[in-house]
Amino acid sequence: MFRKITMAAAALTITAALAAGPVLAKPIVIKFSHVVAENTPKGQMANKFKELIAEKLGDKVVVEVYPNSQLFGDNKVLEAMLLGDVQMAAPSLSKFERYTKKVALYDLPFLFEDITAVDKFQSSKEGQDMLNAMKKKGLIGLGYLHNGMKQLSSSQPLKVPADAAGLKFRIMSSDVLAAQFQAVDATPLKKPFSEVFTLLQTKAIDGQENTWSNIYSKKFFEVQPYITESNHGLLDYMVVTSTEFWMDLSDDIRAEVKKALDEAIIFGNQVAAEKAKSDKQKIIDSKRSQIIELTREERAQWVEVMKPVWSKFEHEIGKELIDAAYNSNK
Ligand code: SIN
């Protein structure tokens, strides 16, 4: 009797399953978390990546983009990635300090003269090897993305290093950036990007360093009367994922995802080049902030005071790496 009932139940289950049609595999979800606005090089790159994945991989892979620190802020995203709560992010190169000291190279003041030199270094063997510097810690770099050169914004005009003495500057979580501001007798404060506007608005800090697109999109120029066009450092990104997530993808899906990402990065870099000009112009047009252009002599003073920071970090970063990066200016 019992056997008859069990067989009847099994037959019903099979009939129901056949009626429902083939079971579809759930798509792989890539949560892409970032801290900037959507209308920035990184925001645009992430949206483009989502679009390309939708086109190329249909319902096999879905990208969900979370901008403006909606999902995770700077200091949490990499931990969350290692826990599997987010699959991709593109933190600024200044935010990897806890995972590798090598990437701090990119924070050395006045290391790169322009983005052409940055491109040259990043595509060299040394630059590409750095993408694998965190593998043992469970993170893989999938590529670099530009934002651009940083400028100094402040509540006071900054022409020479002495003008910055005694002021408080927000910095990203990097000891190199801390040393850079200490070199001009200023006080550096490591704070998440999501807090910068309020810190400036409430005058809890006097200034910060950032790119034209971040100063514009986060409205820092509305609460900073002066911006010195110093081009003293670089703000670029590394697109990262967890080794575990990446290696769990099938070979063909991994190859397609990487292809889409490479295409999105090319697009993001075009946006970066364009925004470095157009967002600067929008700030000028707003008349909310005065742009200070440095004379050759004034800029030389900043270089002289800040460049000794290089030797302080030489043992951690490696002299050969610093030389290779510097030589990309030639
Ligand atoms: C970013 O561009 O991702 C943020 C940069 C910053 O923290 O200043």
Coordinates of C-alpha atoms in Angstrom, one line a residue, residues 44-236:
Q44 CA 30.1 55.6 -16.7
M45 CA 32.5 52.6 -17.1
A46 CA 30.5 50.5 -14.6
N47 CA 27.2 51.3 -16.5
K48 CA 28.8 50.5 -19.8
F49 CA 30.1 47.2 -18.4
K50 CA 26.5 46.3 -17.3
E51 CA 25.2 47.2 -20.7
L52 CA 27.8 45.1 -22.5
I53 CA 27.2 42.1 -20.3
A54 CA 23.5 42.3 -20.9
E55 CA 24.2 42.4 -24.7
K56 CA 26.8 39.6 -24.8
L57 CA 25.8 37.2 -22.0
G58 CA 22.0 37.7 -22.0
D59 CA 20.5 35.9 -19.1
K60 CA 23.7 34.0 -18.1
V61 CA 25.3 37.0 -16.2
V62 CA 23.6 40.0 -14.7
V63 CA 25.6 43.1 -13.5
E64 CA 24.0 45.2 -10.8
V65 CA 25.8 48.6 -10.3
Y66 CA 25.6 50.4 -6.9
P67 CA 27.0 54.0 -7.1
N68 CA 27.6 56.7 -4.5
S69 CA 28.6 54.4 -1.7
Q70 CA 25.0 53.0 -1.7
L71 CA 26.2 49.4 -1.0
F72 CA 29.7 49.8 0.5
G73 CA 32.0 52.7 1.3
D74 CA 35.7 52.8 0.6
N75 CA 36.9 51.1 3.7
K76 CA 34.5 48.2 3.6
V77 CA 34.2 47.2 0.0
L78 CA 37.3 44.9 -0.2
E79 CA 36.4 43.1 3.0
A80 CA 32.9 42.6 1.6
M81 CA 34.4 41.2 -1.6
L82 CA 36.4 38.6 0.3
L83 CA 33.1 37.6 2.0
G84 CA 31.3 37.3 -1.3
D85 CA 28.9 40.1 -0.7
V86 CA 30.1 42.1 -3.7
Q87 CA 31.9 40.7 -6.8
M88 CA 33.5 43.8 -8.4
A89 CA 34.7 47.3 -7.4
A90 CA 37.2 49.8 -8.7
P91 CA 38.7 51.5 -5.7
S92 CA 41.2 54.3 -6.2
L93 CA 44.8 53.0 -6.2
S94 CA 45.3 54.8 -2.9
K95 CA 42.9 52.4 -1.1
F96 CA 44.8 49.1 -1.3
E97 CA 47.3 49.8 1.4
R98 CA 46.0 47.0 3.7
Y99 CA 46.5 44.5 0.9
T100 CA 49.7 45.5 -0.7
K101 CA 52.3 48.2 -0.2
K102 CA 53.4 48.1 -3.9
V103 CA 50.3 49.9 -5.2
A104 CA 51.3 52.9 -3.0
L105 CA 53.7 53.7 -5.9
Y106 CA 50.9 55.5 -7.6
D107 CA 50.5 58.0 -4.7
L108 CA 54.0 59.3 -4.9
P109 CA 53.7 63.1 -5.6
F110 CA 54.9 64.4 -9.0
L111 CA 55.8 60.8 -10.2
F112 CA 53.9 61.0 -13.5
E113 CA 53.9 64.0 -15.7
D114 CA 50.7 63.1 -17.5
I115 CA 48.2 60.3 -18.4
T116 CA 50.3 59.3 -21.4
A117 CA 53.1 58.3 -19.0
V118 CA 50.6 56.5 -16.7
D119 CA 49.4 54.5 -19.7
K120 CA 52.9 53.6 -20.7
F121 CA 53.8 52.4 -17.2
Q122 CA 50.5 50.5 -16.6
S123 CA 50.9 48.6 -19.8
S124 CA 54.5 47.7 -19.1
K125 CA 55.4 44.3 -17.4
E126 CA 55.9 46.0 -14.1
G127 CA 52.5 47.7 -14.3
Q128 CA 50.7 44.5 -15.3
D129 CA 52.4 42.5 -12.6
M130 CA 51.0 44.9 -10.0
L131 CA 47.5 43.6 -10.9
N132 CA 48.5 40.3 -9.3
A133 CA 50.1 41.8 -6.2
M134 CA 47.1 40.9 -4.0
K135 CA 46.4 37.4 -5.3
K136 CA 47.6 35.7 -2.1
K137 CA 45.2 37.9 -0.2
G138 CA 42.3 36.7 -2.4
L139 CA 42.0 39.7 -4.8
I140 CA 42.8 39.9 -8.5
G141 CA 43.2 43.1 -10.4
L142 CA 41.4 42.9 -13.8
G143 CA 42.6 46.2 -15.2
Y144 CA 43.3 49.9 -14.6
L145 CA 40.9 52.8 -15.2
H146 CA 41.9 56.4 -15.3
N147 CA 40.2 59.3 -13.5
G148 CA 43.0 61.8 -13.9
M149 CA 45.5 64.2 -12.2
K150 CA 44.6 65.6 -8.7
Q151 CA 44.2 69.2 -7.9
L152 CA 44.3 70.9 -4.4
S153 CA 41.2 72.6 -3.2
S154 CA 41.1 74.7 -0.1
S155 CA 39.4 77.4 1.9
Q156 CA 42.5 79.6 1.3
P157 CA 44.6 80.3 -1.8
L158 CA 47.5 77.9 -2.1
K159 CA 50.3 79.1 -4.3
V160 CA 53.4 77.9 -2.5
P161 CA 53.8 75.1 0.0
A162 CA 54.0 77.5 3.0
D163 CA 50.3 78.4 2.2
A164 CA 49.2 74.9 3.2
A165 CA 51.1 74.9 6.6
G166 CA 48.7 74.4 9.5
L167 CA 45.7 73.4 7.3
K168 CA 43.8 70.2 7.6
F169 CA 43.4 68.1 4.4
R170 CA 41.2 65.1 3.8
I171 CA 43.1 62.3 2.2
M172 CA 42.3 58.7 1.0
S173 CA 43.6 55.9 3.2
S174 CA 47.3 56.1 2.2
D175 CA 50.4 56.6 4.3
V176 CA 52.1 58.1 1.2
L177 CA 49.4 60.8 0.9
A178 CA 49.7 61.4 4.7
A179 CA 53.5 62.0 4.3
Q180 CA 52.9 64.2 1.3
F181 CA 50.8 66.7 3.4
Q182 CA 53.1 66.4 6.4
A183 CA 55.9 67.5 4.1
V184 CA 54.2 70.9 3.7
D185 CA 53.4 71.0 7.5
A186 CA 49.7 70.4 6.9
T187 CA 47.6 67.9 8.8
P188 CA 46.3 64.9 6.8
L189 CA 43.0 63.2 7.8
K190 CA 42.1 59.8 6.3
K191 CA 38.3 60.0 5.7
P192 CA 35.9 58.1 3.4
F193 CA 34.9 59.8 0.2
S194 CA 31.2 59.9 1.2
E195 CA 32.1 62.3 4.1
V196 CA 34.2 64.8 2.2
F197 CA 31.5 67.3 1.2
T198 CA 30.1 67.6 4.8
L199 CA 33.6 67.9 6.3
L200 CA 34.3 70.8 3.9
Q201 CA 30.9 72.4 4.3
T202 CA 31.1 72.4 8.1
K203 CA 34.7 73.5 7.9
A204 CA 35.9 70.5 9.9
I205 CA 38.6 70.4 7.3
D206 CA 40.2 73.1 5.2
G207 CA 40.9 71.3 2.0
Q208 CA 41.2 68.1 0.0
E209 CA 42.9 66.8 -3.2
N210 CA 40.9 65.4 -6.1
T211 CA 40.3 65.3 -9.8
W212 CA 38.2 67.8 -11.7
S213 CA 35.4 65.2 -12.2
N214 CA 35.2 64.3 -8.5
I215 CA 35.4 68.0 -7.4
Y216 CA 32.6 68.8 -9.9
S217 CA 30.3 65.8 -9.5
K218 CA 30.4 65.9 -5.6
K219 CA 30.1 69.7 -5.6
F220 CA 33.2 70.3 -3.6
F221 CA 33.7 73.4 -5.7
E222 CA 30.6 74.9 -4.1
V223 CA 32.2 74.8 -0.6
Q224 CA 35.9 75.4 -1.6
P225 CA 36.6 78.9 -2.8
Y226 CA 40.0 78.1 -4.2
I227 CA 41.4 75.3 -6.4
T228 CA 45.1 75.1 -7.2
E229 CA 45.7 73.4 -10.6
S230 CA 48.7 71.5 -9.2
N231 CA 48.4 68.2 -11.1
H232 CA 50.6 66.9 -8.3
G233 CA 49.4 63.3 -8.2
L234 CA 47.3 60.7 -9.8
L235 CA 43.8 59.3 -9.1
D236 CA 43.4 56.1 -11.0

